[in-house]
Coordinates of N, CA and C in Angstrom, one line a residue:
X1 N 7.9 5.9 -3.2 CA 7.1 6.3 -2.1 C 6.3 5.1 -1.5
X2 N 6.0 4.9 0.0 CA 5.4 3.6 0.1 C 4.5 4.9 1.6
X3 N 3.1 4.9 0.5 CA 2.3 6.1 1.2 C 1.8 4.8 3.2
X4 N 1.5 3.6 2.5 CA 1.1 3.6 3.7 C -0.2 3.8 4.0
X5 N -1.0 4.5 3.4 CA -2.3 5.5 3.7 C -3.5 4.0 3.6
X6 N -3.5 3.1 2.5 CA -4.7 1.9 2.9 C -4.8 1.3 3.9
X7 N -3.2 0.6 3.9 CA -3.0 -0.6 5.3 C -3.9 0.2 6.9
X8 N -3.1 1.2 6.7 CA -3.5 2.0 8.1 C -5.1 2.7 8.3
X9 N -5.8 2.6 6.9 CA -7.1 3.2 7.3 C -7.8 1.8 7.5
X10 N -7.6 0.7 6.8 CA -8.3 -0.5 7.0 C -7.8 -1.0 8.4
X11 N -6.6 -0.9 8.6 CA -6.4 -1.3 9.8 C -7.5 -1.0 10.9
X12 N -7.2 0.6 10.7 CA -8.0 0.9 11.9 C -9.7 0.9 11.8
X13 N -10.2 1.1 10.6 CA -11.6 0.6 10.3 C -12.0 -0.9 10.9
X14 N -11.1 -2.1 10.6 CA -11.7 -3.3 10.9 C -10.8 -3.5 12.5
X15 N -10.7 -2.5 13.1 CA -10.5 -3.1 14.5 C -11.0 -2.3 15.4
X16 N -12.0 -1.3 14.8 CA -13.0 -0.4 15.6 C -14.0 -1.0 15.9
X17 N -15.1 -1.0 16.9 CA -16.3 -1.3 16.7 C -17.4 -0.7 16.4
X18 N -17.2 -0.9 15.6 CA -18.0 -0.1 14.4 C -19.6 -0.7 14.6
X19 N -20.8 0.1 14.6 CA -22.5 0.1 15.1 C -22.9 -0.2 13.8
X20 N -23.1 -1.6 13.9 CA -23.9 -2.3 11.9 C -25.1 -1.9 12.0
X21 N -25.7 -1.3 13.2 CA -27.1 -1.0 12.8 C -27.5 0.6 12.3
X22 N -26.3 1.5 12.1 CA -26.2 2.5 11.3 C -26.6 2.4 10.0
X23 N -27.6 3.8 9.6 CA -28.1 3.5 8.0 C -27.9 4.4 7.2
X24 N -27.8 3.8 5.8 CA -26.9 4.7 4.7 C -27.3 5.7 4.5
X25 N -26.7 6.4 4.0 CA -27.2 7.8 3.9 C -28.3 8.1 2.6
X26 N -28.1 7.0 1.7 CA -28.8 6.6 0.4 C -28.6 5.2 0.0
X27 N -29.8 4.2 0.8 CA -29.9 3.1 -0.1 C -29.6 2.6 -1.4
X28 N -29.4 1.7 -1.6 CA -29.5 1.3 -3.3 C -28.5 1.3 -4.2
X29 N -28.1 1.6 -5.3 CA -27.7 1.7 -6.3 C -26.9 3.0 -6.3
X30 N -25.8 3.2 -6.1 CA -25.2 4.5 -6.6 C -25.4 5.6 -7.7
X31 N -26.4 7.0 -7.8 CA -26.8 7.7 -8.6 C -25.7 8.8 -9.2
X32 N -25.1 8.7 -10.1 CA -23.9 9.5 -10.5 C -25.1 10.6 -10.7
X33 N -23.8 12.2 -10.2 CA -24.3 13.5 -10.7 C -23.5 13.8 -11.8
X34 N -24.4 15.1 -12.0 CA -23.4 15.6 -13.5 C -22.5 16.6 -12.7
X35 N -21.6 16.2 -13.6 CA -20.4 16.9 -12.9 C -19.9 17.7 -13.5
X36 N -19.7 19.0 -12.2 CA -19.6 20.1 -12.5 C -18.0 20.5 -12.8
X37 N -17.3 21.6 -12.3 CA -16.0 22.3 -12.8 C -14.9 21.6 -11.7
X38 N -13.6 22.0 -12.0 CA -12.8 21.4 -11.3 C -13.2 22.0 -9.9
X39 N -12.9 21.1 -9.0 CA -13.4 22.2 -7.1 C -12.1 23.0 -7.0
X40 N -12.7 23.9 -6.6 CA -11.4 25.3 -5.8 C -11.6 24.7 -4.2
X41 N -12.1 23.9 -3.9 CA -12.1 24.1 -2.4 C -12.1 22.3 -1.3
X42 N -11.4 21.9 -0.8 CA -12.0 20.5 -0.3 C -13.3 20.2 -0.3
X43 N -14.1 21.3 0.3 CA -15.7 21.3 0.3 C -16.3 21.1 -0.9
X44 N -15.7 21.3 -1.8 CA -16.5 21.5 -3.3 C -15.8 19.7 -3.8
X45 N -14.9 19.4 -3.2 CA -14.3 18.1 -4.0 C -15.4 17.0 -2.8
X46 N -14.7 17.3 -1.6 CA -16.0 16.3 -1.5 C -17.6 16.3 -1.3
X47 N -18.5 17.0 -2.2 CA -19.4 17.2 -2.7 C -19.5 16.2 -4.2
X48 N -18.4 16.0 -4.6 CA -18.2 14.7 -5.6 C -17.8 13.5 -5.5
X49 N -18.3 13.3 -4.4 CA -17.4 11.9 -3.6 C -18.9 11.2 -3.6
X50 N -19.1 10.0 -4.1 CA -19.8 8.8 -4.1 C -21.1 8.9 -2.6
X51 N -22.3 9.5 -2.7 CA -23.0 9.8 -1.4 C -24.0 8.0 -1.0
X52 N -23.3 7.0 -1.7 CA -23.8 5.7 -1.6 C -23.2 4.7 -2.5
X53 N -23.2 3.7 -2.2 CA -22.6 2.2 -3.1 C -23.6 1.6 -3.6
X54 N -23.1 1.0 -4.6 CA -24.1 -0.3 -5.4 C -24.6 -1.4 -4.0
X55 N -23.5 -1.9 -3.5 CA -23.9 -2.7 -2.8 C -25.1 -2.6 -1.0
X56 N -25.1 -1.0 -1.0 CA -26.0 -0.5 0.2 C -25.5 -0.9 1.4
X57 N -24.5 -1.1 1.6 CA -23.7 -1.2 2.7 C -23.7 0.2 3.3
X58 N -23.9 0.2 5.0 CA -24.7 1.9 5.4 C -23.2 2.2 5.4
X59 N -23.2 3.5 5.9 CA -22.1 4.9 5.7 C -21.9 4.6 6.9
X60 N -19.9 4.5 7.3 CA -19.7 4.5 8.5 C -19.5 6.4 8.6
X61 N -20.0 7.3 9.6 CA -20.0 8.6 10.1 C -18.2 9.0 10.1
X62 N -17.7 10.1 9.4 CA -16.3 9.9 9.2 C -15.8 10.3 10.8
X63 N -16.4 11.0 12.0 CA -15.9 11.0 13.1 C -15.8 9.4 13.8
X64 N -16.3 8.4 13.5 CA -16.0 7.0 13.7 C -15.0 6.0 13.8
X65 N -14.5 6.9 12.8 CA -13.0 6.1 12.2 C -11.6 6.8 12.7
X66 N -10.7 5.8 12.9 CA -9.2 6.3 13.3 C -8.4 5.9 12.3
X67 N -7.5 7.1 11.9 CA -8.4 8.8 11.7 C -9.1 8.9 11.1
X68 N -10.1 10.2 11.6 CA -11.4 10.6 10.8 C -11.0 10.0 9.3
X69 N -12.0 10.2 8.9 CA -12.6 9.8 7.3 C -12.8 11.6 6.8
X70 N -13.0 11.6 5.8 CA -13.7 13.3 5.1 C -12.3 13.7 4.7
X71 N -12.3 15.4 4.7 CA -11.7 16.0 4.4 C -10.2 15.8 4.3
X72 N -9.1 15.9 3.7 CA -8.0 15.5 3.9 C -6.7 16.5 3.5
X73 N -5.6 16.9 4.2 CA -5.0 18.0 3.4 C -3.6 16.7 3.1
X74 N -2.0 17.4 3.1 CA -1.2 16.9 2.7 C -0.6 16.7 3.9
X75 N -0.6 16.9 5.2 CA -0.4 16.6 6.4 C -1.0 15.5 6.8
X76 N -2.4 15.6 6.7 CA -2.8 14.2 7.1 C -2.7 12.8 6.5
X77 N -2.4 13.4 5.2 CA -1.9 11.9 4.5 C -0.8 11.5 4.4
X78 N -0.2 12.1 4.8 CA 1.5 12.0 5.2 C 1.9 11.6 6.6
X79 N 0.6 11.5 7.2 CA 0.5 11.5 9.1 C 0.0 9.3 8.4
X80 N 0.0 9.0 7.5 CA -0.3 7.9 7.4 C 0.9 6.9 7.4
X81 N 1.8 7.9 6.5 CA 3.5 6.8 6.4 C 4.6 6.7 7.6
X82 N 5.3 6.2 7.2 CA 6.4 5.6 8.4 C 7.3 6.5 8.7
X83 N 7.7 7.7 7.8 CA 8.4 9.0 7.4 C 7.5 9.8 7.2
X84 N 6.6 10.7 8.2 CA 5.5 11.4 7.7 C 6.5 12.8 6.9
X85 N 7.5 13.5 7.7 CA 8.5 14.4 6.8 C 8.4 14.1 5.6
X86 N 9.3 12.8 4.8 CA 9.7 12.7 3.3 C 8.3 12.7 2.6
X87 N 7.2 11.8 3.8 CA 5.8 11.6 2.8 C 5.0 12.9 2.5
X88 N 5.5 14.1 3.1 CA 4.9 15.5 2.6 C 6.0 16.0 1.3
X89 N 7.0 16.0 1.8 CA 7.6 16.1 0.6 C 7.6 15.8 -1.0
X90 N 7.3 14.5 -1.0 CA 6.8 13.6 -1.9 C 5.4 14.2 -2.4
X91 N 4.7 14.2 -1.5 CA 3.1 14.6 -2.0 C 3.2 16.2 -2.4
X92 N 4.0 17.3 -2.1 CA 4.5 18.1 -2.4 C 4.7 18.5 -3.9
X93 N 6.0 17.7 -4.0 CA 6.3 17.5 -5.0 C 5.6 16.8 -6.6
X94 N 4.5 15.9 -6.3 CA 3.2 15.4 -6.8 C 2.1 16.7 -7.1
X95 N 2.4 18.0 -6.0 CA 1.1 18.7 -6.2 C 0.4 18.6 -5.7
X96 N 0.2 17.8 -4.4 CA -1.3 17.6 -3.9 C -1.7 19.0 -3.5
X97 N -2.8 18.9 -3.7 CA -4.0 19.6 -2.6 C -4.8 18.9 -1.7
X98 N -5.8 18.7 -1.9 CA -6.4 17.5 -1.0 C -7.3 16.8 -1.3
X99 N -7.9 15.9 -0.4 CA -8.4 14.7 -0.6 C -9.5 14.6 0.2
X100 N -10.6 13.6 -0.1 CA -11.5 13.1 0.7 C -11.8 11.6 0.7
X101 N -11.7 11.5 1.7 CA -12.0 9.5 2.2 C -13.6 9.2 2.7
X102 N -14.1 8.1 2.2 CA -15.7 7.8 2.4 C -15.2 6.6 2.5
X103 N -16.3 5.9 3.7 CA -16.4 4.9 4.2 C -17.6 3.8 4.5
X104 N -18.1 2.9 3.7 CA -19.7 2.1 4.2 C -19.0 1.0 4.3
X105 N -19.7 0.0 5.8 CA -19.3 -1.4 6.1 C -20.0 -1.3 7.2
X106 N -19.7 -2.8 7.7 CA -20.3 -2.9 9.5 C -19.3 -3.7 9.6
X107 N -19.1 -4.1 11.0 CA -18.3 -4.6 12.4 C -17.9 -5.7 11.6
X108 N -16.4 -6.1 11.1 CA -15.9 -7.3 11.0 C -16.5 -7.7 9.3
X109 N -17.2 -7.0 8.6 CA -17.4 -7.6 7.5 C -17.7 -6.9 6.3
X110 N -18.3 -6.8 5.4 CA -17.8 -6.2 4.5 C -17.7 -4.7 4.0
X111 N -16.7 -4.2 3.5 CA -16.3 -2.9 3.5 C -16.2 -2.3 2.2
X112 N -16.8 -0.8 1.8 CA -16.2 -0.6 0.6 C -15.7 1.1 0.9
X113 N -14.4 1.7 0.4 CA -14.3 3.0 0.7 C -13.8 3.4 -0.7
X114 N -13.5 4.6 -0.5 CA -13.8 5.7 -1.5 C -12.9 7.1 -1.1
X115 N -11.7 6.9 -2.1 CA -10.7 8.2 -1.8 C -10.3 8.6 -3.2
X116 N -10.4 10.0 -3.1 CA -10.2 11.0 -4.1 C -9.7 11.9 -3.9
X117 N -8.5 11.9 -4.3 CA -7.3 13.2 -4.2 C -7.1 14.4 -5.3
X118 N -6.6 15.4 -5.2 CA -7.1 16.4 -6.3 C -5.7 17.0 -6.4
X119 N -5.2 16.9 -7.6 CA -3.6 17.5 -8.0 C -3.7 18.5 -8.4
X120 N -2.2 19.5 -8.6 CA -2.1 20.6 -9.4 C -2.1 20.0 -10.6
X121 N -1.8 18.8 -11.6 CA -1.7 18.7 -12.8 C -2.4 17.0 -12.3
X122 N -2.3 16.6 -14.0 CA -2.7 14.9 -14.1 C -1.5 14.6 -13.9
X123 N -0.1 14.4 -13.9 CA 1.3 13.9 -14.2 C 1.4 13.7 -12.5
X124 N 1.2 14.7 -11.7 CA 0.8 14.2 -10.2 C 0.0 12.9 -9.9
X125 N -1.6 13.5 -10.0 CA -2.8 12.3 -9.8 C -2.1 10.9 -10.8
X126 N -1.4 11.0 -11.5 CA -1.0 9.3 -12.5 C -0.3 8.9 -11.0
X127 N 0.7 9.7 -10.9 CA 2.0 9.3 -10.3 C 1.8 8.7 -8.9
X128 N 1.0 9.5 -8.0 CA 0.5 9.1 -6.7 C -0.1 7.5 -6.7
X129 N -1.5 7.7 -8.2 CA -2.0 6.7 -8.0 C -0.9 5.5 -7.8
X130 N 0.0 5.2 -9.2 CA 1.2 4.2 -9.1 C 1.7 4.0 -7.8
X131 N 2.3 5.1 -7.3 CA 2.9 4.8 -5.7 C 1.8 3.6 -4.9
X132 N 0.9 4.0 -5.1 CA -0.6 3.2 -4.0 C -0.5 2.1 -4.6
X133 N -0.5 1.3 -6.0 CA -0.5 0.2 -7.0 C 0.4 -0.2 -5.8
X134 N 1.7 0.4 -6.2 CA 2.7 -0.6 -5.8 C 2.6 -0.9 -4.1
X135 N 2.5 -0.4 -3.7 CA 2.1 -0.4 -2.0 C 1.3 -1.5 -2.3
X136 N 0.0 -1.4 -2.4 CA -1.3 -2.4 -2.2 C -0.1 -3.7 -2.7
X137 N 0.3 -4.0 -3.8 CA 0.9 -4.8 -4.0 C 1.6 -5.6 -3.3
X138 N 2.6 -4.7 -2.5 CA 3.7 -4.9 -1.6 C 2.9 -5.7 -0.3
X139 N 1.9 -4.9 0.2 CA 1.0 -5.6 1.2 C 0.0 -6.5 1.3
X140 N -0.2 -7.0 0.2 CA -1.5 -7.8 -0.1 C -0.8 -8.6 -1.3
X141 N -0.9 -10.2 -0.9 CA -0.4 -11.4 -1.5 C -1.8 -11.1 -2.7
X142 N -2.1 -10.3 -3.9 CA -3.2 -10.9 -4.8 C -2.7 -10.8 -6.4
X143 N -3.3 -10.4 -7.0 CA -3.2 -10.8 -8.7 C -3.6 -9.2 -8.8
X144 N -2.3 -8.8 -9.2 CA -2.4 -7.2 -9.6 C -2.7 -7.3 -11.8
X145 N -3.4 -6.0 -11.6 CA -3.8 -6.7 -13.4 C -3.5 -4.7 -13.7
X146 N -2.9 -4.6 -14.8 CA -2.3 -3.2 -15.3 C -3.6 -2.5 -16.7
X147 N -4.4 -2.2 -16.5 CA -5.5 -1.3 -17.4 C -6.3 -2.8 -17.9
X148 N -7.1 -3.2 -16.8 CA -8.0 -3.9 -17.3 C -9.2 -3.7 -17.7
X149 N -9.4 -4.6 -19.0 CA -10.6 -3.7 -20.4 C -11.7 -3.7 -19.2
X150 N -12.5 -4.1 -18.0 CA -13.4 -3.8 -17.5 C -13.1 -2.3 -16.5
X151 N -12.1 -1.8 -16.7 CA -12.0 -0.6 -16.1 C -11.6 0.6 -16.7
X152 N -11.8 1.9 -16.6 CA -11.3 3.1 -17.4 C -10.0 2.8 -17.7
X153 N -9.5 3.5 -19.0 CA -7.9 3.4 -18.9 C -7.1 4.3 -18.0
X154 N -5.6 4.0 -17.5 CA -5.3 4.4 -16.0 C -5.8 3.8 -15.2
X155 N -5.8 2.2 -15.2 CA -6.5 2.2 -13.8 C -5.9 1.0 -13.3
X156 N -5.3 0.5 -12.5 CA -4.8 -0.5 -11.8 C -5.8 -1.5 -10.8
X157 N -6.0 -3.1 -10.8 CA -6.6 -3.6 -10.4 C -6.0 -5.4 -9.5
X158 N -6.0 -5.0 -8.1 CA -5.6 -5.9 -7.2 C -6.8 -6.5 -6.8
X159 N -6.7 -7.8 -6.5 CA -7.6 -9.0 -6.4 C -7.0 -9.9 -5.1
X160 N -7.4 -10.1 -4.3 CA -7.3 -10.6 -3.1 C -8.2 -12.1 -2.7
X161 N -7.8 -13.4 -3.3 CA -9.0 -14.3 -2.7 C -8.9 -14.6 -1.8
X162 N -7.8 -15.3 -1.4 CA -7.7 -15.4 0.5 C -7.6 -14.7 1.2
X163 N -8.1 -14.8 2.3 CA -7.8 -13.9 3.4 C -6.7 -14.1 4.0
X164 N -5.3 -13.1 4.3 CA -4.5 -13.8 5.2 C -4.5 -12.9 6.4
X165 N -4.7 -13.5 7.7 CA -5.0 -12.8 8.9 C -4.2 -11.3 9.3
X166 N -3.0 -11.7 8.7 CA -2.1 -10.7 9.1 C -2.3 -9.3 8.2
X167 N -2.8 -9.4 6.9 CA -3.5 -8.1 6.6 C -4.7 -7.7 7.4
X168 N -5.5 -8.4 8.3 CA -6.6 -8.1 8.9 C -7.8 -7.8 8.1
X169 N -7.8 -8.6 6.9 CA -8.9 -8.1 6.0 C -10.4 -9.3 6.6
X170 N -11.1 -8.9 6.3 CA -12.0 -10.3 7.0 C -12.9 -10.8 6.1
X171 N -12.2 -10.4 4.8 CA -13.1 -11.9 3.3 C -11.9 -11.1 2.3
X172 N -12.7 -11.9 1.4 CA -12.0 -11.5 0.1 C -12.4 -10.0 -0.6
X173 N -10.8 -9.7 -1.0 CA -11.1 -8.1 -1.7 C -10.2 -7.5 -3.0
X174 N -10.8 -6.2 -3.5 CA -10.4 -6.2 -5.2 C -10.0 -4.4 -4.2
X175 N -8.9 -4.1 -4.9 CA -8.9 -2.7 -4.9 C -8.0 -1.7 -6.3
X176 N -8.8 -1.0 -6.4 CA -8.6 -0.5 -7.8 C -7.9 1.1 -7.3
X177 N -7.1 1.8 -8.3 CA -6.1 3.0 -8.3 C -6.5 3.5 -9.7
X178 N -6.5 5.1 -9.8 CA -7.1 5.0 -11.1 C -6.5 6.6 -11.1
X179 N -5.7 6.9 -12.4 CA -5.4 8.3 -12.4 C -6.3 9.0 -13.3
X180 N -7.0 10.1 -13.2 CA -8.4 10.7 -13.7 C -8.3 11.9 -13.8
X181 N -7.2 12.5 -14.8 CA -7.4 14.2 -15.0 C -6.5 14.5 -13.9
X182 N -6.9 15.4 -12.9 CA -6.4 16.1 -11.6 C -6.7 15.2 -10.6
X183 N -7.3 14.1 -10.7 CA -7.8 13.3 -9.5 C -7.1 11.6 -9.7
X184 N -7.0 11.6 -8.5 CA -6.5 10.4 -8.0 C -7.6 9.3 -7.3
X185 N -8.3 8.1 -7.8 CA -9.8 7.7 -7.6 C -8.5 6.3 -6.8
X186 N -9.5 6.1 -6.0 CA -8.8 4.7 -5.2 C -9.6 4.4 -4.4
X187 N -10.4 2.9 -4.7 CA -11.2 2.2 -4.1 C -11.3 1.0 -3.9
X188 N -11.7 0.5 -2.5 CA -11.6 -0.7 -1.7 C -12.8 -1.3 -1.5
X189 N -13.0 -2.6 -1.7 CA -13.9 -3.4 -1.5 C -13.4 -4.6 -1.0
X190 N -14.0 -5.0 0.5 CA -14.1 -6.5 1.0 C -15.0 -7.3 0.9
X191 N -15.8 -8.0 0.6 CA -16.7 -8.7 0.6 C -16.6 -10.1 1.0
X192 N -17.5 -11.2 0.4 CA -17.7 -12.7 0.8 C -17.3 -12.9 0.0
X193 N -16.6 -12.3 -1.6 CA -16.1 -13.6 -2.4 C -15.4 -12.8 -3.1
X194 N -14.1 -13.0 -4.0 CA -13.3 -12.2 -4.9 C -14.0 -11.8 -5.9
X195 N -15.2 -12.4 -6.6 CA -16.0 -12.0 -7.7 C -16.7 -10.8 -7.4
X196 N -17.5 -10.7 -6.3 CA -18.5 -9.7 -5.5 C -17.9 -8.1 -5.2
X197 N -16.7 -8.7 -4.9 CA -15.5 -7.8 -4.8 C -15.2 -6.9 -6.0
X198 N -14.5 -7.4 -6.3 CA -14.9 -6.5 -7.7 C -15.6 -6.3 -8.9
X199 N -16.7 -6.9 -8.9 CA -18.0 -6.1 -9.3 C -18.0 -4.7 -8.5
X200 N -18.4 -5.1 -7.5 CA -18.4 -3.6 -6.7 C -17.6 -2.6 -7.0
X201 N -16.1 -3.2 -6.7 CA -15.2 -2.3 -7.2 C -15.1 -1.7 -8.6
X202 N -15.3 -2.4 -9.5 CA -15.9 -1.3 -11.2 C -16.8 -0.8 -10.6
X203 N -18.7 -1.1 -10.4 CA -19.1 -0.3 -10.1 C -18.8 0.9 -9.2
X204 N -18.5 1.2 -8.3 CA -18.0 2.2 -7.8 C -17.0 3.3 -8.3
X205 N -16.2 2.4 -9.1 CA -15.0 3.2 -10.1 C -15.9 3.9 -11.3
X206 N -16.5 3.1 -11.8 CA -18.0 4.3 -12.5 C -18.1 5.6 -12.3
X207 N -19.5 4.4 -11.3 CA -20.2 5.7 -10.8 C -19.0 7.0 -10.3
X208 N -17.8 6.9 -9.4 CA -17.4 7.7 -9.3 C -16.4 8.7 -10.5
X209 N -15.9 7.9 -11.3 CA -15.6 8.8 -12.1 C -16.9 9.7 -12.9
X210 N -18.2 8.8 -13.2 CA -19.3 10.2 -13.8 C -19.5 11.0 -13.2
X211 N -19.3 11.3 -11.5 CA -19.4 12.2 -11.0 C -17.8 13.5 -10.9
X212 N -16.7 13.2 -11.5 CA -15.7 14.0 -11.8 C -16.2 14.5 -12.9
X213 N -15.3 15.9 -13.0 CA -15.1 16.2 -14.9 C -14.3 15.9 -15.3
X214 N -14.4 15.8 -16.5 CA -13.5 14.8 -17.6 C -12.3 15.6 -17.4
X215 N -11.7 14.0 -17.3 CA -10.0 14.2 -17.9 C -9.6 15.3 -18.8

C-alpha cells in the first residue's frame, strides 16, 4: 500500500499561509494524561491526542489546513492516495476505524504533527504503521533505522538532514511510525537541525504513547 497520507498533509501544510502569530493551546512541555479505556468513539480518541509539544510550537486550528486536520474516518484517509477505491479497501481490510491528525508550526518553518489511528485488532495498527515506514521511505532520501533502543519497541525511525526542495520540507526532519496495541502513533517533526528533530520526535512519541492504554 503506498497510503500517500504524509507527502500530501505536509504538502499542503507548508504551502498554506499559515498566521505564526497564533498561540498554543498549552505552552511548554507536553503533560501526558492517564489514560483511560480503549475510545468507542473518534471523540473519545481524539481526547488522547497530544493537546501540546515539547518544543511549544503554537497549534495550527485544524479548519486551517488542506484537508482539515481532527477527526478522520477511512474515506478521508483514502481521499489521501492516488487509488482512493483500493486505499479504502486496504484500510478495510487493516480494520481501521478512525483517526485523528494534530498539527503545531508557523509559515515556512518548523513543524511538528501528530496522527493516531485506532484498529479493530494490533495485527492492523503494526501493519498500517509498516505501509507509512515504507512510503516515508520511498519519499524522503534519509536514514530509516528498524526499533531504535531510543524509541518504544514497534517503532520505526526516518531521519532527514538535508533538505531537498522537491519534498518541500523547509529544514531538517525525523519521522517516526509506531504500532501501539490498537493504535497506529505517527509523528513528524521539521526543525533547524536533524538532532532537534528528533529529540522532539521521541519526545512526542512518549508523551503520546502515556497518554494511550497499554498495548
Amino acid at each position: 500500500m503506498t497510503a500517500g497520507r504524509l507527502p500530501a498533509l505536509l504538502t499542503g501544510v507548508l504551502s498554506l499561509g499559515i498566521t505564526a502569530g497564533c498561540t498554543p493551546t498549552v505552552a511548554g512541555t507536553a503533560t501526558p494524561a492517564a489514560a483511560s479505556g480503549t475510545p468507542e468513539s473518534v471523540e473519545d480518541l481524539g481526547a488522547l491526542v497530544l493537546p501540546d509539544v515539547p518544543s511549544g510550537l503554537p497549534r495550527i486550528p485544524d479548519a486551517d489546513l488542506q484537508p482539515p486536520a481532527g477527526a478522520k474516518t477511512v474515506d478521508d484517509v483514502a481521499g489521501y492516495a492516488d487509488d482512493p477505491a483500493r486505499e479504502r479497501a486496504v484500510l478495510r481490510d487493516y480494520g481501521y476505524r478512525h483517526g485523528w491528525e494534530r498539527f503545531w508550526g508557523v509559515t515556512t518553518g518548523p513543524l511538528t504533527t501528530v496522527f493516531v489511528d485506532q484498529f479493530d485488532d494490533p495485527g492492523g495498527a503494526a501493519a498500517y504503521a509498516e505501509d507509512l515506514v515504507g512510503n516515508d521511505a520511498a519519499v524522503y532520501d534519509g536514514v530509516l533505522r528498524r526499533d531504535p533502543a531510543d524509541l518504544p519497541e514497534g517503532c520505526s525511525l526516518l531521519t532527514v538532514a538535508e533538505v531537498d526542495p522537491a519534498t518541500r520540507l523547509s529544514g531538517p526532519a525525523a519521522f517516526a511510525w509506531c504500532g501501539h496495541g490498537v493504535f497506529s502513533v505517527g509523528v513528524t517533526v521539521v526543525s533547524t537541525s536533524e538532532e532537534q528533530a528528533t529529540d522532539e520526535v521521541r519526545e512526542v512519541v512518549l508523551a503520546q504513547f502515556a497518554r494511550l492504554p497499554p498495548a
